[in-house]
CSV table of C-alpha atoms in Angstrom, one decimal:
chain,number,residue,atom,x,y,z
A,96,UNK,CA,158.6,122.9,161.1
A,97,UNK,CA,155.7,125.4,160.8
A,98,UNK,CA,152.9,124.5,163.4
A,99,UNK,CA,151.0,127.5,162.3
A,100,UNK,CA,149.9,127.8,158.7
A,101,UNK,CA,148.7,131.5,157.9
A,102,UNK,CA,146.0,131.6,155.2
A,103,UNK,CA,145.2,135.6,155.2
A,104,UNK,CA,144.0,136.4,158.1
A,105,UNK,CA,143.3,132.9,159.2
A,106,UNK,CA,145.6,130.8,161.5
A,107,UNK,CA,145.4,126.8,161.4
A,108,UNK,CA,147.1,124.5,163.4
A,109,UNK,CA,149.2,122.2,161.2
A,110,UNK,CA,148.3,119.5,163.9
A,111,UNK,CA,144.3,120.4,163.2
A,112,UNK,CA,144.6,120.2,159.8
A,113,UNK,CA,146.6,116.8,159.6
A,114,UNK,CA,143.7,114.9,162.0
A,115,UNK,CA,141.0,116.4,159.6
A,116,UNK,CA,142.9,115.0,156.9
A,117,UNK,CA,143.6,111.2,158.1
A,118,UNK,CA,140.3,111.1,159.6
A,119,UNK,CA,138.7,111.9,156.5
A,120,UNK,CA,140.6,109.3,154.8
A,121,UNK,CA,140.2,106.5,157.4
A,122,UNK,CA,136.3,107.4,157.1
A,123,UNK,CA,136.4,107.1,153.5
A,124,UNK,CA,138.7,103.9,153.4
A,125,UNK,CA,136.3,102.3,155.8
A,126,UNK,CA,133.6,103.1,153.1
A,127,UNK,CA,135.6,101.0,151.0
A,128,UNK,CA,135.7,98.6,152.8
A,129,UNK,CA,132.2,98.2,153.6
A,130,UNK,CA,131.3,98.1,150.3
A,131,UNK,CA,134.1,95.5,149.5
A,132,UNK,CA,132.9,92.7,151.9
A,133,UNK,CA,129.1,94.2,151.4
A,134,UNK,CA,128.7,94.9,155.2
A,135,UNK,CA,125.8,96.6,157.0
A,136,UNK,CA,127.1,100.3,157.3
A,137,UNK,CA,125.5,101.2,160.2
A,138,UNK,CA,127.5,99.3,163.0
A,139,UNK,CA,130.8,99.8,161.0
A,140,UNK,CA,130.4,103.4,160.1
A,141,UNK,CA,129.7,103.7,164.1
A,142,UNK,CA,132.4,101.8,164.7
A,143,UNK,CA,134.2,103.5,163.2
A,144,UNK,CA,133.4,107.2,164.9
A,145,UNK,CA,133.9,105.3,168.3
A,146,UNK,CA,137.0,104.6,167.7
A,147,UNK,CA,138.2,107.2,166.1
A,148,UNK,CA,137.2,109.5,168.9
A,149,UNK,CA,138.0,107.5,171.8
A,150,UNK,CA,141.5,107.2,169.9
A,151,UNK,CA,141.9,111.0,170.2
A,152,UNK,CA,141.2,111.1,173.5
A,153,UNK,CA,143.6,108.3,174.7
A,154,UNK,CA,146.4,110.0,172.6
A,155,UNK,CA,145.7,113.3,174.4
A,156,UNK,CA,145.4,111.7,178.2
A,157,UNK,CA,148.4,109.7,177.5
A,158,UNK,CA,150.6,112.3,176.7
A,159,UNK,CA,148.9,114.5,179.1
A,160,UNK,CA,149.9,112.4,181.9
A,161,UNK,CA,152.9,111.7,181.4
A,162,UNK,CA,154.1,115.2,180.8
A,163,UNK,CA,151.5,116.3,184.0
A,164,UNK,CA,154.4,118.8,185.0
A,165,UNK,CA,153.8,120.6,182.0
A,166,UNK,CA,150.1,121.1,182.2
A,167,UNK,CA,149.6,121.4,185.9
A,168,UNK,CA,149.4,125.1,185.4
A,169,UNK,CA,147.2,125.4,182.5
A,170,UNK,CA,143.1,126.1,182.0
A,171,UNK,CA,141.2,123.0,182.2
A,172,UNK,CA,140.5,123.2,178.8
A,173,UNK,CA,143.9,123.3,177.0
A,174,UNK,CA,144.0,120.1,178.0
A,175,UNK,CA,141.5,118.8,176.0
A,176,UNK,CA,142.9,120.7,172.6
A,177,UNK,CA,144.4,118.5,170.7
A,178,UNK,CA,143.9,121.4,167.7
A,179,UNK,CA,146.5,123.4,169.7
A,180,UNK,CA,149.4,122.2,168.8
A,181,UNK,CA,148.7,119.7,172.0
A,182,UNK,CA,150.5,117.0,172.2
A,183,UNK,CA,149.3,113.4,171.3
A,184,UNK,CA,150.8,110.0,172.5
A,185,UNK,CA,150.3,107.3,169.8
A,186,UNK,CA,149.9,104.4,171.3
A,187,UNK,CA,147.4,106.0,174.4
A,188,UNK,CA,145.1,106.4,171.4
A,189,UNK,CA,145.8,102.7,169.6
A,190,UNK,CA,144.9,101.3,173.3
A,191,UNK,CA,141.7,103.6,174.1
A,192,UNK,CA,140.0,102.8,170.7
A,193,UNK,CA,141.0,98.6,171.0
A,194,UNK,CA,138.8,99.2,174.2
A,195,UNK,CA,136.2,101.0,173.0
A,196,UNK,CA,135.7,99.6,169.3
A,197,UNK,CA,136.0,96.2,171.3
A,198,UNK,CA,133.2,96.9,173.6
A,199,UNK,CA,130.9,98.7,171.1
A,200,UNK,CA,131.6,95.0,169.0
A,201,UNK,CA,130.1,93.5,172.1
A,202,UNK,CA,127.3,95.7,172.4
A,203,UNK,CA,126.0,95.2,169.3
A,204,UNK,CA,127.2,91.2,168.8
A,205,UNK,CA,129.3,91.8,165.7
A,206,UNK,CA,132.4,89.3,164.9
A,207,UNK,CA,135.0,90.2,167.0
A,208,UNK,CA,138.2,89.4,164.5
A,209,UNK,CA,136.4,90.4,161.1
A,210,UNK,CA,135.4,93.8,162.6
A,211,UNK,CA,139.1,94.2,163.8
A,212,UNK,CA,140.5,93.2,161.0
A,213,UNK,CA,138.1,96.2,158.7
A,214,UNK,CA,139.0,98.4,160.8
A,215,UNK,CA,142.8,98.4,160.9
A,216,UNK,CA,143.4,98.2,157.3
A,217,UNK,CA,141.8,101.3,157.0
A,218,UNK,CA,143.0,103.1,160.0
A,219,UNK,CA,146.6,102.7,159.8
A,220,UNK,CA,147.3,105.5,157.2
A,221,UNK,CA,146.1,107.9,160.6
A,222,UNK,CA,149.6,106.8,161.8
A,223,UNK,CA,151.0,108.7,158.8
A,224,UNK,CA,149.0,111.6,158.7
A,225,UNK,CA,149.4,112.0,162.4
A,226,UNK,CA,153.2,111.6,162.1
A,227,UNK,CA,153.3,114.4,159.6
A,228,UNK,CA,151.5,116.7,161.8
A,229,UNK,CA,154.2,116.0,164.6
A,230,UNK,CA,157.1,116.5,162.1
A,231,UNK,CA,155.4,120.0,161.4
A,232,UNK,CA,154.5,121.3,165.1
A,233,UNK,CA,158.2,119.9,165.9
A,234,UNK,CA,157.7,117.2,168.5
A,235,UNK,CA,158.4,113.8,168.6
A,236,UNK,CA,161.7,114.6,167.2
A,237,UNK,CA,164.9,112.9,166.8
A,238,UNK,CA,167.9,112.5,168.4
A,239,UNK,CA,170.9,114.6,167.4
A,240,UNK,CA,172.9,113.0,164.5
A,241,UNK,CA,175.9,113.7,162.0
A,242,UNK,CA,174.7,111.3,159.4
A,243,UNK,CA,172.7,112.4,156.0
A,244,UNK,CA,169.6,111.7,157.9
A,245,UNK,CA,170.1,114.8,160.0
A,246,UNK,CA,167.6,117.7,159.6
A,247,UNK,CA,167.7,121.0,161.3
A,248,UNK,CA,164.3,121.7,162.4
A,249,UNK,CA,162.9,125.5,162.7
A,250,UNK,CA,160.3,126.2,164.8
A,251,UNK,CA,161.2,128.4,168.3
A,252,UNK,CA,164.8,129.0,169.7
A,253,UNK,CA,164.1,127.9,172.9
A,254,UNK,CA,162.9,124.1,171.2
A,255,UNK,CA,165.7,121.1,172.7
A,256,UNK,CA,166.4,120.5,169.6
A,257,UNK,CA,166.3,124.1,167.7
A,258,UNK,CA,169.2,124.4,165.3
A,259,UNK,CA,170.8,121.0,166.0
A,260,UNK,CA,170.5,118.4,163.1
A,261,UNK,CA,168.4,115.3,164.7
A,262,UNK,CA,167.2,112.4,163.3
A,263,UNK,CA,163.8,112.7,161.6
A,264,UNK,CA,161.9,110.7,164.0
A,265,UNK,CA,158.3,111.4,163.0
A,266,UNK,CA,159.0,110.6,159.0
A,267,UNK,CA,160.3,107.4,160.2
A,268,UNK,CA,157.2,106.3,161.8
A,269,UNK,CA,155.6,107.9,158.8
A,270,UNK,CA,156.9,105.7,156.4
A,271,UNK,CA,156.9,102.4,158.5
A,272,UNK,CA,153.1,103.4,158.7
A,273,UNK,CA,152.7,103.6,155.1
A,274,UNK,CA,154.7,100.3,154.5
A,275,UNK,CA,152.8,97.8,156.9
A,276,UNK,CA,149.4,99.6,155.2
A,277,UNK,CA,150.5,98.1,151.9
A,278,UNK,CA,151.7,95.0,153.7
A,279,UNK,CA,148.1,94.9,154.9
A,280,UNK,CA,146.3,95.9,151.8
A,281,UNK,CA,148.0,92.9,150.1
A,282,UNK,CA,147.5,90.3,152.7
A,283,UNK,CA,143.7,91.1,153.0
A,284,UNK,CA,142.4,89.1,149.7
A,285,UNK,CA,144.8,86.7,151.5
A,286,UNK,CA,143.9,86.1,154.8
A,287,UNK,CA,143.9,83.0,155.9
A,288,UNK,CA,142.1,83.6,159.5
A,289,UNK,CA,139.7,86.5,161.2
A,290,UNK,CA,142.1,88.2,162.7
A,291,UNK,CA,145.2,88.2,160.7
A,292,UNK,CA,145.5,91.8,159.5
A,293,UNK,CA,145.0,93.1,163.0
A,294,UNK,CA,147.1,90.6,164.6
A,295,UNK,CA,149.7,91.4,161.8
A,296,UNK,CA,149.3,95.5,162.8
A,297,UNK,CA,149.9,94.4,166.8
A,298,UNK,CA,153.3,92.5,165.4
A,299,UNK,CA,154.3,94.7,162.9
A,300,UNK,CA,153.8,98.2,164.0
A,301,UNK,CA,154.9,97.3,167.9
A,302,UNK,CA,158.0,95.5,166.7
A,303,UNK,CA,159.1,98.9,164.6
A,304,UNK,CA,158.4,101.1,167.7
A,305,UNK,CA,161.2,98.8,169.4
A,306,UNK,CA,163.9,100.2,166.9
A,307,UNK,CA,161.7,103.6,166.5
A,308,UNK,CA,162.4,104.2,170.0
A,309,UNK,CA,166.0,104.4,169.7
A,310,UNK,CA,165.9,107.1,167.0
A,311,UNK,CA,163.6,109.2,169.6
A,312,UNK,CA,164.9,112.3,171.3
A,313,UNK,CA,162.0,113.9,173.1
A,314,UNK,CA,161.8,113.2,176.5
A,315,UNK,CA,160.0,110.3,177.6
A,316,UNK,CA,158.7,108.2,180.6
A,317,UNK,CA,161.5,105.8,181.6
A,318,UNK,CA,161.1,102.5,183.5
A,319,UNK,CA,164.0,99.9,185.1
A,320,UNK,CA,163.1,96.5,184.5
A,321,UNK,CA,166.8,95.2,186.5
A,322,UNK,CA,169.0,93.5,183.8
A,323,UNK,CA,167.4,95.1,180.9
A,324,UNK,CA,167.8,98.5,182.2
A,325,UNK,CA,166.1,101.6,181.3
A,326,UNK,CA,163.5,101.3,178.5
A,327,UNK,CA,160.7,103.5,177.6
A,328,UNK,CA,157.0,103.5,178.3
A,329,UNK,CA,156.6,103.1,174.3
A,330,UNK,CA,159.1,100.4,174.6
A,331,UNK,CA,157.5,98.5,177.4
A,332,UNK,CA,153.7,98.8,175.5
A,333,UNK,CA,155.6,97.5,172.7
A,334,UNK,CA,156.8,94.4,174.2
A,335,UNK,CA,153.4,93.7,175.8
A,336,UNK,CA,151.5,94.4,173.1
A,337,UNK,CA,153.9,91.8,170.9
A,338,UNK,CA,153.5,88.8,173.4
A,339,UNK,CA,149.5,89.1,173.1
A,340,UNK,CA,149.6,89.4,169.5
A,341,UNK,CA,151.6,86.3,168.8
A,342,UNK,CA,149.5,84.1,171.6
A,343,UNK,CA,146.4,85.5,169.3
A,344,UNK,CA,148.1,84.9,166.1
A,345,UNK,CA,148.9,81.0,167.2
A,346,UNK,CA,145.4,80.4,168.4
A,347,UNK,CA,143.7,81.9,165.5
A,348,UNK,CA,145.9,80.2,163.1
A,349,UNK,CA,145.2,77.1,164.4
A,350,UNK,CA,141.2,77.7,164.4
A,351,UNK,CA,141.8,79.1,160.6
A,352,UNK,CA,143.4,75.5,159.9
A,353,UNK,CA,139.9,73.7,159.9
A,354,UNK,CA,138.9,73.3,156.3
A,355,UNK,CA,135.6,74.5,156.9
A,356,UNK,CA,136.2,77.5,158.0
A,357,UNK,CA,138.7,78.1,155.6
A,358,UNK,CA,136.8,77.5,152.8
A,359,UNK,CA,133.9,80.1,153.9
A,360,UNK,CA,137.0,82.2,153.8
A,361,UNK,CA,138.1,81.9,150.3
A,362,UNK,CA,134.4,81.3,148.9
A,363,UNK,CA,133.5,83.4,146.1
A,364,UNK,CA,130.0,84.0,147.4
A,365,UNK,CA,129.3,87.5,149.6
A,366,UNK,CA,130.1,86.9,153.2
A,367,UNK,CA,127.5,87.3,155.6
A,368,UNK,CA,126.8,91.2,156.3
A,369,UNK,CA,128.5,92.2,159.8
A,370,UNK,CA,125.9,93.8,162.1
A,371,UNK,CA,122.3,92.4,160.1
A,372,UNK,CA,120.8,90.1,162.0
């Protein structure tokens, strides 16, 4: 781990430099995709920036609330830095930017499903880029293992896990992040329905956090649901998130059956600019 890179005299957070770096891509792959569909830039560019900041700031309050122990006792504005090695919670920012991207969509009357779907498949390589920036300030980490997969993570001797070989549990989500992005990448010339590639994400990526969670050994929010026992807060978002996404997924399918609209979806002509009116 190394949450400090030293450049000279310069420090930079490991953490800093990994959100500059996926949000620079996920601005640039939303380019793409604007220009791929031939979409009015403005709203989608916006659209864009909402979400990406209102999905820093629900990573940041998530994890800051549950952890509130740990921060009761710090300046105001250490809460806020997510450049300082500050902690992030993944799916507090997934949720916060659904809201606000969703009511941004509203605001200016774009198509609900088509906006959603332009803005996963270029968002999800965040995940990744994120992920890596955990694996270097050494959270999110693993639980303690003898297999191959063990690592033995630097960072400070008084880390949980410092000198014990755990699971790496942020390169895990790393690559599940890159796989469902190629998943999605080929499914998007594809598509058979408005909404498939982000109803895809909220299966895909909610279902791996399920077996994700049992790699994890950070500590974590836990909740008793009676007979299923102890699960985690992830684990819990997970299953809620996957019940909503299937009901979508059915109802959307079944609207994408109609022939009509089908056919404006596989038509070689430009589709309709989102946000021009």
């Amino acid at each position: 781990m190394k949450p400090i890179l030293e450049i000279g005299p310069f420090e930079l957070s490991t953490t800093a430099m990994m959100l500059s770096i996926g949000g620079s891509i996920g601005f640039w792959l939303t380019w793409r995709e604007i220009q791929r569909k031939r979409l009015d830039p403005g709203p989608m560019l916006a659209l864009a920036l909402i979400a990406f900041v209102a999905g820093l700031v629900g990573a940041r309050a998530l994890s800051v609330l549950v952890r509130w122990p740990a921060y009761a006792e710090v300046e105001w504005w250490r809460l806020l830095a997510v450049w300082d090695r500050g902690g992030m919670a993944m799916y507090g920012g997934i949720l916060l930017a659904a809201a606000a991207g969703l009511a941004y969509i509203r605001l200016r009357r774009l198509p609900v499903w088509d906006a959603a779907d332009t803005m996963v498949v270029a968002w999800v390589p965040f995940i990744f880029f994120l992920r890596i920036g955990c694996f270097l300030n050494g959270c999110c980490y693993g639980r303690p293992t003898t297999s191959v997969f063990g690592i033995v993570a630097g960072g400070e001797p008084s880390a949980v896990n410092f000198g014990i070989p755990s699971h790496p549990a942020q390169l895990y989500d790393a690559a599940a992040a890159l796989a469902i992005f190629a998943l999605l990448r080929w499914m998007r010339s594809r598509r058979r329905f408005e909404g498939q590639l982000a109803v895809a994400f909220l299966i895909l990526y909610p279902a791996w956090r399920l077996v994700h969670e049992t790699f994890r050994g950070d500590p974590w929010i836990a909740l008793r649901f009676g007979p299923l026992g102890v699960v985690t807060l992830n684990q819990a978002i997970s299953v809620t998130l996957l019940f909503y996404a299937l009901a979508a997924g059915l109802v959307l399918y079944a609207g994408g059956l109609d022939p009509g609209r089908r056919r404006s979806l596989n038509a070689s002509t430009p589709a309709t600019p989102i946000g021009s009116e």
